C-alpha cells in the first residue's frame, strides 16, 4: 500500500499529523522540533538532511520526488508525531 503525501513540503507533510490535536496551534518553531524528532524516530532525518532545502523540500504530487521507502518514512513520521 502506497502512503499518501500532500503536494507540499516535507515539514507540512509530517506536521499534518498534529491536526486535530491540542498541539496544532503551536508555533512553527515548536512544530519544527516535533517534526525533527518524529523524523529521527522514523529514520528519515538522514535523507532529509542531504536535501538542499531540507524540511522545506517540496515532495511533489503524491510524493513523486521521493523514493517509495522515503515516502513510507515520512508517513511513519506523521503517525509518530501525534
Short mmCIF file of C-alpha atoms in Angstrom, two decimals:
data_model
loop_
_atom_site.label_atom_id
_atom_site.label_comp_id
_atom_site.label_asym_id
_atom_site.label_seq_id
_atom_site.Cartn_x
_atom_site.Cartn_y
_atom_site.Cartn_z
CA UNK A 1 0.00 0.00 0.00
CA UNK A 2 1.34 3.41 -1.01
CA UNK A 3 1.37 6.10 1.71
CA UNK A 4 -0.41 9.35 0.85
CA UNK A 5 1.65 12.52 0.79
CA UNK A 6 0.45 16.03 0.05
CA UNK A 7 1.95 18.16 -2.73
CA UNK A 8 3.67 20.27 -0.09
CA UNK A 9 6.89 20.42 1.92
CA UNK A 10 8.30 17.60 3.99
CA UNK A 11 7.69 19.75 7.08
CA UNK A 12 4.00 20.23 6.30
CA UNK A 13 3.51 16.57 5.40
CA UNK A 14 4.78 15.48 8.83
CA UNK A 15 3.24 18.39 10.79
CA UNK A 16 -0.17 17.46 9.34
CA UNK A 17 -0.16 14.69 11.95
CA UNK A 18 -0.76 17.40 14.58
CA UNK A 19 -4.08 18.50 13.05
CA UNK A 20 -6.95 17.84 15.40
CA UNK A 21 -4.67 17.62 18.44
CA UNK A 22 -4.01 20.10 21.22
CA UNK A 23 -0.63 20.78 19.58
CA UNK A 24 -1.96 22.02 16.23
CA UNK A 25 -1.69 25.67 17.35
CA UNK A 26 1.95 25.53 18.45
CA UNK A 27 4.41 27.97 16.88
CA UNK A 28 6.25 26.86 13.74
CA UNK A 29 9.47 26.63 15.77
CA UNK A 30 7.84 24.27 18.29
CA UNK A 31 6.32 22.21 15.49
CA UNK A 32 9.69 22.01 13.75
CA UNK A 33 11.26 20.50 16.87
CA UNK A 34 8.49 17.89 16.97
CA UNK A 35 8.79 17.19 13.23
CA UNK A 36 12.56 16.75 13.52
CA UNK A 37 12.16 14.34 16.45
CA UNK A 38 9.50 12.31 14.62
CA UNK A 39 11.72 12.13 11.52
CA UNK A 40 14.65 10.93 13.65
CA UNK A 41 12.47 8.20 15.13
CA UNK A 42 11.25 7.23 11.63
CA UNK A 43 14.84 7.13 10.30
CA UNK A 44 14.03 9.88 7.78
CA UNK A 45 16.39 12.53 9.14
CA UNK A 46 19.44 11.26 7.25
CA UNK A 47 17.95 11.59 3.76
CA UNK A 48 16.21 14.87 4.66
CA UNK A 49 19.49 16.39 5.84
CA UNK A 50 21.01 15.64 2.42
CA UNK A 51 18.31 17.55 0.52
CA UNK A 52 19.27 21.12 -0.47
CA UNK A 53 16.10 22.55 1.09
CA UNK A 54 15.83 20.04 3.95
CA UNK A 55 12.40 20.13 5.57
CA UNK A 56 11.32 22.85 3.11
CA UNK A 57 11.69 20.44 0.16
CA UNK A 58 8.53 20.08 -1.92
CA UNK A 59 7.69 16.40 -2.37
CA UNK A 60 5.53 16.76 -5.48
CA UNK A 61 2.15 15.23 -6.22
CA UNK A 62 1.76 12.12 -4.03
CA UNK A 63 5.43 12.40 -3.05
CA UNK A 64 6.65 11.67 -6.60
CA UNK A 65 10.03 13.30 -5.89
CA UNK A 66 10.79 10.74 -3.16
CA UNK A 67 11.56 7.04 -3.36
CA UNK A 68 8.99 4.56 -2.07
CA UNK A 69 10.99 3.98 1.11
CA UNK A 70 11.34 7.71 1.72
CA UNK A 71 7.58 8.22 1.31
CA UNK A 72 6.97 5.46 3.85
CA UNK A 73 9.37 7.06 6.34
CA UNK A 74 7.57 10.41 6.04
CA UNK A 75 4.21 8.70 6.57
CA UNK A 76 5.64 6.94 9.64
CA UNK A 77 6.94 10.26 10.98
CA UNK A 78 3.46 11.76 10.50
CA UNK A 79 1.95 8.96 12.59
CA UNK A 80 4.67 9.22 15.27
CA UNK A 81 4.18 12.97 15.77
CA UNK A 82 0.60 12.52 17.01
#
